[in-house]
Short mmCIF file of C-alpha atoms in Angstrom, two decimals:
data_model
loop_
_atom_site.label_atom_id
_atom_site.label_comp_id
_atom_site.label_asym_id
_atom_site.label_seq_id
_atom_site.Cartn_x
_atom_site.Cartn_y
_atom_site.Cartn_z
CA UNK A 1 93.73 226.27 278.42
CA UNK A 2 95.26 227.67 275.03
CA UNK A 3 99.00 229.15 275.50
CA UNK A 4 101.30 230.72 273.91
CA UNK A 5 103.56 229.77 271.13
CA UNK A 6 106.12 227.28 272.55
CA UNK A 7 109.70 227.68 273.26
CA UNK A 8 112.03 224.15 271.88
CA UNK A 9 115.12 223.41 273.72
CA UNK A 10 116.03 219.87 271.98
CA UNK A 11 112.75 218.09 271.45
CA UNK A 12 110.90 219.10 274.46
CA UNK A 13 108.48 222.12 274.10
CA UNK A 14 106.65 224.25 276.98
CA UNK A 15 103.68 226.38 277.39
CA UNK A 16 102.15 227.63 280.50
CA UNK A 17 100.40 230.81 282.07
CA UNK A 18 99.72 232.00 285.20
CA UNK A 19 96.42 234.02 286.43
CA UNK A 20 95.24 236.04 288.78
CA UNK A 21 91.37 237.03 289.04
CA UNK A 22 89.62 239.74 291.59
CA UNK A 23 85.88 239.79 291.35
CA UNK A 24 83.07 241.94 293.27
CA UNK A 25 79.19 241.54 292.56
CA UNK A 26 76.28 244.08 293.48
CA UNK A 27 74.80 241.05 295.61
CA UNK A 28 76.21 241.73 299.28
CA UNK A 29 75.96 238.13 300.12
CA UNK A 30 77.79 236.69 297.81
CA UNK A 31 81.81 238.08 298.75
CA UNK A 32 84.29 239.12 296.72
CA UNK A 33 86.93 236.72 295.49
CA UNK A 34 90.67 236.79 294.17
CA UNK A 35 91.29 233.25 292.60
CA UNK A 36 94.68 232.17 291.12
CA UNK A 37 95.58 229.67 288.67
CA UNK A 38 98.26 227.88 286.82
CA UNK A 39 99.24 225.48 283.78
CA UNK A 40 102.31 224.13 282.49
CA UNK A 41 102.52 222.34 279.16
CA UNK A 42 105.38 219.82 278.21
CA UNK A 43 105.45 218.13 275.07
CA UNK A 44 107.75 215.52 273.90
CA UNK A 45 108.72 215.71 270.52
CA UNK A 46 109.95 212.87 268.66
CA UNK A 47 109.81 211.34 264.70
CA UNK A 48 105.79 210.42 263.96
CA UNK A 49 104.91 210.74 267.82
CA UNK A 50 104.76 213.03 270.68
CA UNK A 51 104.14 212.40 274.77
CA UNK A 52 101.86 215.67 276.69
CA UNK A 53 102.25 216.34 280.09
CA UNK A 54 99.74 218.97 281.73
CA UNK A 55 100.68 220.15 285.29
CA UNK A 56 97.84 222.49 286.49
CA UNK A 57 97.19 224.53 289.98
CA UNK A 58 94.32 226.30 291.56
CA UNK A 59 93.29 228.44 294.61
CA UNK A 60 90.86 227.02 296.56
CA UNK A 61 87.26 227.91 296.38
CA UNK A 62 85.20 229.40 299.53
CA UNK A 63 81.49 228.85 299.56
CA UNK A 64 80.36 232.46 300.62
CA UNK A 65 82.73 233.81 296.90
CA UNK A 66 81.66 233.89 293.75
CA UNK A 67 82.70 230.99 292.15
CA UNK A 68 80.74 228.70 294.48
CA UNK A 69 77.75 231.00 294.01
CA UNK A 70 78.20 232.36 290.78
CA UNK A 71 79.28 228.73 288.29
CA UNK A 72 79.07 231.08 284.94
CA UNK A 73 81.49 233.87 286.22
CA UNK A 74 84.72 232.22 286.39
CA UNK A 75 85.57 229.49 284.43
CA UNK A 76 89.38 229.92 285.55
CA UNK A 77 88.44 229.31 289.11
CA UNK A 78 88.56 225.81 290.75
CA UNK A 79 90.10 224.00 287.93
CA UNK A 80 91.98 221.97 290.03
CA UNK A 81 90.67 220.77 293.01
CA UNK A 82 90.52 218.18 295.88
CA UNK A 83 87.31 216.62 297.29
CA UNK A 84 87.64 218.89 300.22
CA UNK A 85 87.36 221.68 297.22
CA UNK A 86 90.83 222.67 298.51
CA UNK A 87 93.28 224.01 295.71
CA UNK A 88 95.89 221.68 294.70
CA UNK A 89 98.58 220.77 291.69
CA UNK A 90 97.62 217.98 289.72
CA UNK A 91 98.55 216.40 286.52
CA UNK A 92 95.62 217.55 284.40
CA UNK A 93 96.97 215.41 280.92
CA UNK A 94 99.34 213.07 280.22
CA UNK A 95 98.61 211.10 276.51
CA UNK A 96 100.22 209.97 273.86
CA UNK A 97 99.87 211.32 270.56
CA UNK A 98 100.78 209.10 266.76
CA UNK A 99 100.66 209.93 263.42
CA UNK A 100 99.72 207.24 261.73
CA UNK A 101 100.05 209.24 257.87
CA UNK A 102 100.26 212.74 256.76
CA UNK A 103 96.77 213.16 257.22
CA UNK A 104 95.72 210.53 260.17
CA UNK A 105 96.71 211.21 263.95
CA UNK A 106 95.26 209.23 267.61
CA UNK A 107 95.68 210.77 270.96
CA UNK A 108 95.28 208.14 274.00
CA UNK A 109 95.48 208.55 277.65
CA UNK A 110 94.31 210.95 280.06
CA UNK A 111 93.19 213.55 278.16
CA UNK A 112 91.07 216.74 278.22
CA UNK A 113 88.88 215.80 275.44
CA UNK A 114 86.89 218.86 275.32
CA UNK A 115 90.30 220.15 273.80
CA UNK A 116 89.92 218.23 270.23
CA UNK A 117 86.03 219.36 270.02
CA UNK A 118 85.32 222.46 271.28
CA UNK A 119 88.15 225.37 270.33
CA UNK A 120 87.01 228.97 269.55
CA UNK A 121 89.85 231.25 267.95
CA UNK A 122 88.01 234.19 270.11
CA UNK A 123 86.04 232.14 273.03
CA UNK A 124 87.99 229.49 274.69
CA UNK A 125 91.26 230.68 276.67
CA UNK A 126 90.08 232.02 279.86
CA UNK A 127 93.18 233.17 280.34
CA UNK A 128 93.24 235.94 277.78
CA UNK A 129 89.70 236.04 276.24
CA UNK A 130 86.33 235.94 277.78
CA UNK A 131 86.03 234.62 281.26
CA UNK A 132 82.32 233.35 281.65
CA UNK A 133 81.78 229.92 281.04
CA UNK A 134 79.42 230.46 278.53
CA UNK A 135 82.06 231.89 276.26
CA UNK A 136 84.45 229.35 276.75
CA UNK A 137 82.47 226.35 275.67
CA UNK A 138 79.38 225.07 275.20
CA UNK A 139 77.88 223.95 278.59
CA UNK A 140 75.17 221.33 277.03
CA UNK A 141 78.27 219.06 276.29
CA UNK A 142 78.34 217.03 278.87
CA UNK A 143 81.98 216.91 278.57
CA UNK A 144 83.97 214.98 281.42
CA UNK A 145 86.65 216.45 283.21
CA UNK A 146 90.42 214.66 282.08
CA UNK A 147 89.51 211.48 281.77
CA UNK A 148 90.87 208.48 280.32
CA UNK A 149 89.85 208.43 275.97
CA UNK A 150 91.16 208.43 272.98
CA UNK A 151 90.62 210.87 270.15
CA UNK A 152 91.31 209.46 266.28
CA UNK A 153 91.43 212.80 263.47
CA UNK A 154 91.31 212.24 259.71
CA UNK A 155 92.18 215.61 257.32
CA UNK A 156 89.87 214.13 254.89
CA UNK A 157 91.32 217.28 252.67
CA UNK A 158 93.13 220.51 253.28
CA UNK A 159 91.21 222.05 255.60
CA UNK A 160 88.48 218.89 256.46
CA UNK A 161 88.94 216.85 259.29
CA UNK A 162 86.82 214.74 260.74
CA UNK A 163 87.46 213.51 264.50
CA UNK A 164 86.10 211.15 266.78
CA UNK A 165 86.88 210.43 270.42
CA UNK A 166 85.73 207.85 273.14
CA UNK A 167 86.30 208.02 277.01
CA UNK A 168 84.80 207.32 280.30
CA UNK A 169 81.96 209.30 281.41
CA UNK A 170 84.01 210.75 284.59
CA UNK A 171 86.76 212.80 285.01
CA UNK A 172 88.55 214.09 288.13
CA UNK A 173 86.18 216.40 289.11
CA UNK A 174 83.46 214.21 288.35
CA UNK A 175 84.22 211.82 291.00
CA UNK A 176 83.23 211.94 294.64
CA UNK A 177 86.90 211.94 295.60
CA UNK A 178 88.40 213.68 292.57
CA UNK A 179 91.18 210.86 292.68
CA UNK A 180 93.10 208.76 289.88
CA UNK A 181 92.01 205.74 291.52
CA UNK A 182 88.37 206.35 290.34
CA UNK A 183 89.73 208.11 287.59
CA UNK A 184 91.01 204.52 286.64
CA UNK A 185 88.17 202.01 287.55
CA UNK A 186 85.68 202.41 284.55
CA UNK A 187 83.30 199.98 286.02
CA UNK A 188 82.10 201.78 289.02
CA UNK A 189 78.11 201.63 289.32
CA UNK A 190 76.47 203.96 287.31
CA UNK A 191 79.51 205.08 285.31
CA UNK A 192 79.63 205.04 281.28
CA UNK A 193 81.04 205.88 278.29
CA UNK A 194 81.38 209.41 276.40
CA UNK A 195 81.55 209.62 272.82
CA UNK A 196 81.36 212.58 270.56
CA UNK A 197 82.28 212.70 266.54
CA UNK A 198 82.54 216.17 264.52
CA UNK A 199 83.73 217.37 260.83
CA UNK A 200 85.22 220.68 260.94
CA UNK A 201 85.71 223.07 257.71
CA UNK A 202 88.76 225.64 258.43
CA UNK A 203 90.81 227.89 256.77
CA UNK A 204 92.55 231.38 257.70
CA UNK A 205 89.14 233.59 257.40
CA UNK A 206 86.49 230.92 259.53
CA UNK A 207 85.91 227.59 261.37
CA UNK A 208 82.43 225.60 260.73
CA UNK A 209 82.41 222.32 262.99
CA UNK A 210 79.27 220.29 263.42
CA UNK A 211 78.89 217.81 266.06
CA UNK A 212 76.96 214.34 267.76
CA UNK A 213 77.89 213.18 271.60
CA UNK A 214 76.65 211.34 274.07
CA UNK A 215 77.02 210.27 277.54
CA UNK A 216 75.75 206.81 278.81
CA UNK A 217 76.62 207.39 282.69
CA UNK A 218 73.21 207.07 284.80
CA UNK A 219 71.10 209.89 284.41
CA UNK A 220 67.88 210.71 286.43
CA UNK A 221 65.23 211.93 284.27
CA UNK A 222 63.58 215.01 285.21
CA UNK A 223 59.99 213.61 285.70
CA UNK A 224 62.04 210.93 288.11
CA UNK A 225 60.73 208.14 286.27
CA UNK A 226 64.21 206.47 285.32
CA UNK A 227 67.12 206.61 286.61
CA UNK A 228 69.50 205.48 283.77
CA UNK A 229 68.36 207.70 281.48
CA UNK A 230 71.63 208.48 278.73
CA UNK A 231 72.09 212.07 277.68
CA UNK A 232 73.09 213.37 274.03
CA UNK A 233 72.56 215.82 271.61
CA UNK A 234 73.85 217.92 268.79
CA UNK A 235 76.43 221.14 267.99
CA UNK A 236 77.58 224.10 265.97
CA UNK A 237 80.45 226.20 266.74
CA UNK A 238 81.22 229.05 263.85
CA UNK A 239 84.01 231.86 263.51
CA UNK A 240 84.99 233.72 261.29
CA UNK A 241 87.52 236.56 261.20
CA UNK A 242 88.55 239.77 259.20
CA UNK A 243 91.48 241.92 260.13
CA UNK A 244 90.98 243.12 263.47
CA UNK A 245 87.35 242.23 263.60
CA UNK A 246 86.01 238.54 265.06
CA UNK A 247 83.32 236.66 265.49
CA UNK A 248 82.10 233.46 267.04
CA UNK A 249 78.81 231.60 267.66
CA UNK A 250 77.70 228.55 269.34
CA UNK A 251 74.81 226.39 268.97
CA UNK A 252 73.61 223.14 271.11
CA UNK A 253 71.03 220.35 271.50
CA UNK A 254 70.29 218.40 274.23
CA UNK A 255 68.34 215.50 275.27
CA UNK A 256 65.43 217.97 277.12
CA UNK A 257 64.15 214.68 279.16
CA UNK A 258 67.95 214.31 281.65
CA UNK A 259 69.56 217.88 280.43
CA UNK A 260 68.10 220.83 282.63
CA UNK A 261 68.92 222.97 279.89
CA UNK A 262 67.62 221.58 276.47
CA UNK A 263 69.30 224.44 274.17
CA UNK A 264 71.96 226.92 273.94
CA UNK A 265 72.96 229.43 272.15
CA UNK A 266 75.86 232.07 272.23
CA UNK A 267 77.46 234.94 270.14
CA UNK A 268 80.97 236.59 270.82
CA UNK A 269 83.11 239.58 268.83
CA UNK A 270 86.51 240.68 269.59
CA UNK A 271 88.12 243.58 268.05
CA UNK A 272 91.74 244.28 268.07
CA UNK A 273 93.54 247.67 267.74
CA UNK A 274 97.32 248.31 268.62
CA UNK A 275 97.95 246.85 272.32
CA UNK A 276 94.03 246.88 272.83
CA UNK A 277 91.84 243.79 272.36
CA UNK A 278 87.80 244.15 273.02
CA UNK A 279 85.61 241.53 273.42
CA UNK A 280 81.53 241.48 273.84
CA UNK A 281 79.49 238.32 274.30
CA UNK A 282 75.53 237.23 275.00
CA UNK A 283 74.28 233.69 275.65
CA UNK A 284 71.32 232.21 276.78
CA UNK A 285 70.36 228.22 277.91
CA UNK A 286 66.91 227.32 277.63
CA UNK A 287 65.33 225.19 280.30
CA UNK A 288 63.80 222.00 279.65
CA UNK A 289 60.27 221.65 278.88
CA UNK A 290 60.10 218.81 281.49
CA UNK A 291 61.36 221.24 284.48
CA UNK A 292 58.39 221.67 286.31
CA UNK A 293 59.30 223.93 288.93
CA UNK A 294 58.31 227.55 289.19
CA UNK A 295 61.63 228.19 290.77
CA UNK A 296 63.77 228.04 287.73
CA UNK A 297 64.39 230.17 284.61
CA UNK A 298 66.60 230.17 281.74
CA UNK A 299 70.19 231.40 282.19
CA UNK A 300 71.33 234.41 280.23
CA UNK A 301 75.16 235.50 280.20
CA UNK A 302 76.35 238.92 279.01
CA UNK A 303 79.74 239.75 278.83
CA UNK A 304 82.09 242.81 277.87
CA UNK A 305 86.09 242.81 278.33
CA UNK A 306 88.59 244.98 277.61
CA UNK A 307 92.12 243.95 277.55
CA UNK A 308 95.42 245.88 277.55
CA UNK A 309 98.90 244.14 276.67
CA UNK A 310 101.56 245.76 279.39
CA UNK A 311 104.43 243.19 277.25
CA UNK A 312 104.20 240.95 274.50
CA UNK A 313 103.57 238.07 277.75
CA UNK A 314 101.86 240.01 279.93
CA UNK A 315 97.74 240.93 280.13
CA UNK A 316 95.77 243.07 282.06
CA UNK A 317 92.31 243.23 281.76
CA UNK A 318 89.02 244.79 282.73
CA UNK A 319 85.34 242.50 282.78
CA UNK A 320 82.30 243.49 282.92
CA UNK A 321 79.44 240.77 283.83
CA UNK A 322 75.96 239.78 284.11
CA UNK A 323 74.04 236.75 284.72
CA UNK A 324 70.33 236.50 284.80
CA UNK A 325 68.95 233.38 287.03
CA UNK A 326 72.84 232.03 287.66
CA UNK A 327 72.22 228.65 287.42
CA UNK A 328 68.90 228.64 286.18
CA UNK A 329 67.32 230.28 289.90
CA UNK A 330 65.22 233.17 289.65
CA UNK A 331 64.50 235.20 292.45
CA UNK A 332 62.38 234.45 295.69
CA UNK A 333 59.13 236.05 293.69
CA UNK A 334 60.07 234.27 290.43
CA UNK A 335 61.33 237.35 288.75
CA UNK A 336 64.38 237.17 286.77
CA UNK A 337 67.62 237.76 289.33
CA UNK A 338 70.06 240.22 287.70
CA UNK A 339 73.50 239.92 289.37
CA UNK A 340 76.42 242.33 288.35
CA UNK A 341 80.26 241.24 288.52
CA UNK A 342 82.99 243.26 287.57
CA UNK A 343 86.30 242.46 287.79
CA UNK A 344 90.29 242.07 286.94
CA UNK A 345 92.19 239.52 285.39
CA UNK A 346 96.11 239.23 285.09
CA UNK A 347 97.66 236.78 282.85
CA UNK A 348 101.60 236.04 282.34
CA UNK A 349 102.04 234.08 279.60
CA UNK A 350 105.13 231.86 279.20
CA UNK A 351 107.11 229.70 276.87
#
């Protein structure tokens, strides 16, 4: 989760925020929901080096609410969970970070590695920006969850980097009993190795980053044929920004024979004026061509958000919602299922 600018008190740093969600849905069996969340950032400064230590919290998730029912409409909820699916505190990060030259820096250690790869300017803090997962990140990556990996970056020139990271396959929440036991044995059956490489082009106006990854954990193909089937694919992620006007797009391949959805695509804007920031987003994931199943449909994501700064630290806003075949299910007579959720989000931001 992006923070705000850090406070220094001798060479330690901290970031953090705290959130609060309330969301209602025009489905009456699905209930409404009030989720909480909450990160804490501490980074160790010292001469060519640094050590980052992510504490994180969550509410616990109820299978009749919307975040067990609804996976695009919160991507704040459940972040930190037992295997019970009980809300806990965790250490989320904790990695080391070297400069090796002015232009050369590695990362190891248990890392979110989605964090080097995958960060919008508009559409990637669910804290203050959009809250639907398909605005926060591309959902064909299949990123793990922290894991253990290291990330190596090269500024090949001002601007240019190039980075390339390399971790296990599972994270904390990808394990049957979310634990750092299994977060630490690599060689469990049917685990495997994550990589993903991008080159980036940034300056103050946009962001062009294009992207390769791949996961080698066990994958059932969709025609059930094999069962250690590797997944990959491709990405884009674009911005660019103009005084108070942003945009931000998203583009993704995947391998259409393990992936359920085999493409993705996804659009944002924001628009700032005085204490008022507006954001509107559409996405769509395309199913696989080798889903056979009537049941299913592509997933389409719309999104509009309004929000309204009470203090420099403090944000309240107002979301607007809707998903089209949540999780790629259409409805009972294979129509597309529309669901509405609306909802309110405060964030304290600290440090």
């Amino acid at each position: 989760m992006a923070c705000s600018a850090p406070s220094q008190a001798q060479n330690w740093e901290a970031t953090g925020a705290g959130v609060i969600t309330y969301q209602r849905t025009n489905r009456p069996a699905i209930a409404s929901e009030i989720a909480g969340s909450a990160d804490l950032i501490l980074t160790k400064i010292q001469l060519s080096s640094s050590w980052v230590l992510h504490l994180e919290a969550a509410s616990s998730l109820d299978a009749q609410r919307i975040a067990s029912n609804l996976p695009e409409a919160n991507t704040d909820a459940g972040s930190a969970l037992n295997k019970d699916g009980k809300g806990r505190l965790q250490l989320s990060e904790l990695y080391y970070q070297h400069r090796l030259n002015s232009t050369q820096q590695i990362s190891a250690g248990l890392v979110d590695i989605s964090g080097f790869f995958e960060q919008s300017r508009i559409a990637s803090d669910e804290a203050t920006q959009f809250l639907g997962t398909y605005f926060t990140g591309n959902p064909l990556i299949e990123f793990p969850d922290y894991t253990l990996g290291v990330v190596y970056e090269h500024e090949l020139a001002p601007g240019t980097v190039l980075r390339a990271g390399v971790s296990s396959s599972n994270g904390l929440a990808d394990n049957s009993a979310r634990s750092y036991n299994q977060v630490l044995s690599l060689t469990e059956k049917e685990k495997g190795v994550f990589a993903i490489t991008s080159l980036s082009w940034r300056n103050q106006a946009y962001l062009i980053r294009l992207g390769a990854w791949t996961n080698t954990a066990d994958h059932k193909s969709l025609d059930l044929n094999r069962s250690t089937a590797n997944n990959y694919g491709l990405y884009l992620l674009t911005g660019y920004q103009t005084g108070n006007h942003a945009w931000n797009m998203r583009l993704g391949l995947a391998n259409e024979q393990v992936s359920k959805a085999m493409a993705f695509s996804s659009l944002g804007y924001q628009y700032r004026f005085a204490e008022y920031v507006f954001g509107i987003g559409l996405a769509r994931a395309f199913l696989s061509t080798n889903l056979q199943d009537n049941s299913v449909k592509d997933t389409e994501q719309y999104e509009l958000y309004v929000r309204y700064a009470l203090t420099p630290k403090i944000y309240l806003t107002a979301d607007l919602q809707n998903i089209v075949n949540s999780d790629f299910i259409a409805s009972e007579t294979n129509k597309n299922r529309s669901t509405i959720v609306i909802g309110l989000r405060l964030s304290w931001l600290f440090g």
